[in-house]
Amino acid sequence: MTKQPTVKKKKLGKLEKKRKIMSWAFVIIPTFFIVVFYFYPMIQSLWLSLHSGAGIGLEFVGIENYKRLFNDQAFLTAVKNTFIFFIFQIPVMIFLALIFSVVLNNKALRFKGLFRTLVFLPSITSLVAYSLIFKYLFANNGIVNQVLMFLNLTNDPILWLGDPFWAKVLIVIAITWRWTGYNMIFYLSALQNVDPSIYEAARIDGASSFQQFFKITIPMLRPVILFTSITSTIGTLQLFDEPMNLTGGGPGNATTTISQYIYNLSFQYTPNFGYAAAVSYSIVFFVIVLTIIQFRLGREKK
Amino acid sequence: MFNKKTALTLSASALLVLTACGGGNDTEEGEGLEGATGEPDQLTVWTWDPNFNVRALEIAEETYKEDNPEFELNIVENSQDDVIQRLNTSLSSGVETGLPNIVFIEDYRAQSFLNSYPGSFVPLEEYYNVEDFADYKTKAGTYEDEVYNVPFDSGVTGLYVRTDILEEAGYTLEDVTDITWDEYVEIGKDVTEKTGIKWMTNDHNDLGIIRVMMQSSGVWLTEEDGQTPYITENESLRLGFETYKELFDSGAMNVHNDWDQFLQAFNNGEVATVPTGNWITPSITAEDSQSGDWAIAPIPRQTIEGSVNASNLGGSSIYVLNIDNNELAGEFLGSTFGSDVDFYQELATQINAIGAYEPAAEGEAYQVESEFFGGQMVNSNFAEWTQEIPEVEFGENTYAIEDILAVALQDYLNGADLNDVLESAQQQAESSL
């Protein structure tokens, strides 16, 4: 009677050992791939960013590339454009996504599935395909201008692609259209975990829908809003497809983003992969700084 | 709270999120550019433009096959941007696999490649007679005194005009032949005013027309060394900007934003002239209903001493990569593009391609009158103008400087002072190169 537990213990030990080996194997394989395909290129490109030269003729230049960033007008304009995009676009998009999610979470709404799909659909369309279609919609004689002129909102067609201001507006419209539904999904799923009794209590206390939205929904969704604003910020900092296909970065360099500048440095001009790597590390820097700021702002007040 | 419905919604959304992530990445992939096969009689070429470059290669393959029945050409067609990108990534990786034997490179980009990847291309002088080609073409592919290219299309420019619209406004073809850009602008304003049809169309991001003006005056965006930015002192560039603004401000210029809109503009009869390279001919003649209404005059010149009524825009040349089979590639190019007069007759007849090969102009195909262009001897005119194109050093920074100038032009069109915009462009170019 007293032997049994020891035997059992021994057997368990063996099983435990096997399980440990198995679980380490599961950890090691992905770790290996992450190291090879993520960390190695990261370190390699950091090393590359300390070099400069045309094509394969790279020479070690230390931090010269990083110094050059501060005097490079094309880079500074690209940074400015990128920041303009996310300062105007992300708040608008998040607000729209919140409204959509609240409306679509309404129990009384019919055809909910249909509407949810419709709002979400843009974010599964190909970036290139939708950019090209937007280009046609917003052409000088495109349907958007025709509608605007028909409604007498403007007398002359707006040069969506040819005017530095409107080209930026167009990019903001395009990425908002593309990504609102994607963010809405996060809010929708978060909303479904909010206890309906809170709203019930609020209603009994006489809170209006507006008050419910601003005083209950938004505070309850704070962590998800923080998460989506961080992912959106990172996404916008890496913005490439839309300006590339819609405006080609133009007119002039009015819509060139940092990523597009990296592309230009590598493939449009005489390739300088070292400097391009330095520019890409600037994105890493911006992402870290902005994420820290957002975490600070998003933290609950004590 | 966590009922079945919630679970379903969550898993469905997770699935969609995953698809969304997958969807975001697929823009990078393409069909992929196939590299050399390694077969002794087979060569792989990377090029763009199915109606022009690819057709030319097919004709070359047929020609070469007559004497070498075993020969096979594997033509891989992709957009020019993709070709450049793949070539850059393959060459910079230092791995030979996946590279083609032969590649087309636009003349403006040639120095960039030759300088960035020394030793990756093969000098080709031994395979053809360099003297037979227009100097400005071979110069584009000359690096450290060796010629690396076999020139292909001349890129010679012409002023395509709608004679019927000219007549309506009281002008003749004679009035736009051998003129200056100033005269071009004056006539343009008048024609637009009288007929309501725009004189020409351009994309503010594409400074091709300014490049045309500069080459006709024998200068470029960089000084003779191909390195030092040549902007504030560049009289030709300055005049070019002024001409451009005048055309735009007077309302004679239609603004397009992409290639399709460009083609639409002249195919729909929205513009009266198209000053550009001869590779536009197939696109102009694509509109059958306008047959007989078009003519081609020499490109206008600038009011600068030495400026001529001939220029070049965006021709390309053919290069051979330094991998196995490069002798075969050299021989193939040398005996077709490099020396075959009959081959050039085929090119002229079948695809209206004007090569930079001087002896070709003597052939019959060049003496044909074109019905579409009101009976003009289009090919022979182009061949003649090709010989007059001033030779310039493109250097390796044409597109980098042009992007800076596109900003300068935008500012200038919006009312900034010309001296200021050129001054800041000069500084920016100096600091970034």
CSV table of N, CA, C and O in Angstrom, one decimal, chain A residues 26 30 40 44 69-70 74 121 131 141 173 176 179 182 201 203 215-216 235 252 254 259 292:
chain,number,residue,atom,x,y,z
A,26,PHE,N,9.2,22.1,-29.0
A,26,PHE,CA,8.2,23.1,-29.6
A,26,PHE,C,8.6,24.5,-29.5
A,26,PHE,O,8.3,25.3,-30.4
A,30,PRO,N,10.4,27.1,-33.3
A,30,PRO,CA,10.0,28.5,-33.7
A,30,PRO,C,11.1,29.5,-33.4
A,30,PRO,O,11.3,30.5,-34.1
A,40,TYR,N,18.3,37.9,-37.1
A,40,TYR,CA,19.5,38.0,-37.9
A,40,TYR,C,19.4,39.1,-39.0
A,40,TYR,O,20.3,40.0,-39.1
A,44,GLN,N,21.7,42.4,-39.1
A,44,GLN,CA,22.4,42.6,-40.4
A,44,GLN,C,22.1,44.0,-40.9
A,44,GLN,O,23.0,44.7,-41.4
A,69,LEU,N,20.7,61.9,-42.3
A,69,LEU,CA,19.3,62.0,-42.2
A,69,LEU,C,18.8,63.4,-41.8
A,69,LEU,O,17.8,63.8,-42.3
A,70,PHE,N,19.5,64.0,-40.9
A,70,PHE,CA,19.1,65.3,-40.4
A,70,PHE,C,19.2,66.4,-41.5
A,70,PHE,O,18.5,67.5,-41.3
A,74,ALA,N,14.6,65.4,-48.5
A,74,ALA,CA,13.7,64.4,-49.0
A,74,ALA,C,13.2,63.5,-47.9
A,74,ALA,O,12.0,63.2,-47.8
A,121,LEU,N,-15.4,44.3,-45.3
A,121,LEU,CA,-14.9,43.8,-46.6
A,121,LEU,C,-13.7,44.6,-47.1
A,121,LEU,O,-12.8,44.0,-47.7
A,131,SER,N,-6.2,50.6,-54.5
A,131,SER,CA,-5.5,51.8,-54.8
A,131,SER,C,-5.8,52.2,-56.3
A,131,SER,O,-6.1,53.4,-56.6
A,141,ASN,N,-11.5,63.6,-64.1
A,141,ASN,CA,-12.9,63.5,-64.7
A,141,ASN,C,-13.6,62.3,-64.1
A,141,ASN,O,-14.5,61.7,-64.7
A,173,ILE,N,-8.3,59.5,-47.0
A,173,ILE,CA,-9.6,58.9,-47.3
A,173,ILE,C,-9.4,57.4,-47.6
A,173,ILE,O,-10.1,56.5,-47.1
A,176,THR,N,-8.4,55.3,-44.6
A,176,THR,CA,-9.5,55.2,-43.7
A,176,THR,C,-10.5,54.2,-44.2
A,176,THR,O,-11.0,53.3,-43.4
A,179,TRP,N,-9.0,50.6,-43.6
A,179,TRP,CA,-8.7,50.0,-42.4
A,179,TRP,C,-9.8,50.2,-41.3
A,179,TRP,O,-9.6,49.6,-40.2
A,182,TYR,N,-11.4,46.9,-40.2
A,182,TYR,CA,-10.4,46.0,-39.6
A,182,TYR,C,-10.4,46.4,-38.1
A,182,TYR,O,-10.5,45.5,-37.2
A,201,ALA,N,-28.2,49.6,-16.1
A,201,ALA,CA,-28.1,50.5,-15.0
A,201,ALA,C,-28.1,51.9,-15.4
A,201,ALA,O,-28.7,52.8,-14.8
A,203,ARG,N,-29.1,53.2,-18.2
A,203,ARG,CA,-30.4,53.6,-18.7
A,203,ARG,C,-31.4,54.0,-17.6
A,203,ARG,O,-32.1,55.0,-17.7
A,215,LYS,N,-19.2,57.8,-21.7
A,215,LYS,CA,-18.9,57.5,-20.3
A,215,LYS,C,-18.7,56.1,-20.0
A,215,LYS,O,-18.1,55.7,-19.0
A,216,ILE,N,-19.3,55.2,-20.8
A,216,ILE,CA,-19.2,53.8,-20.6
A,216,ILE,C,-18.4,53.1,-21.6
A,216,ILE,O,-17.4,52.5,-21.4
A,235,GLY,N,1.4,50.6,-38.6
A,235,GLY,CA,0.9,50.4,-40.0
A,235,GLY,C,1.1,51.7,-40.8
A,235,GLY,O,1.6,51.7,-41.9
A,252,GLY,N,5.1,66.2,-56.9
A,252,GLY,CA,6.4,66.5,-56.3
A,252,GLY,C,6.7,65.4,-55.3
A,252,GLY,O,6.8,64.2,-55.7
A,254,ALA,N,4.8,65.4,-52.3
A,254,ALA,CA,3.8,65.8,-51.3
A,254,ALA,C,3.2,64.6,-50.6
A,254,ALA,O,2.7,64.7,-49.5
A,259,SER,N,8.6,54.8,-46.0
A,259,SER,CA,8.8,53.5,-46.7
A,259,SER,C,9.1,53.7,-48.2
A,259,SER,O,9.9,53.0,-48.8
A,292,ILE,N,5.7,54.2,-26.7
A,292,ILE,CA,5.9,54.6,-25.3
A,292,ILE,C,4.9,55.7,-25.0
A,292,ILE,O,4.2,55.7,-23.9
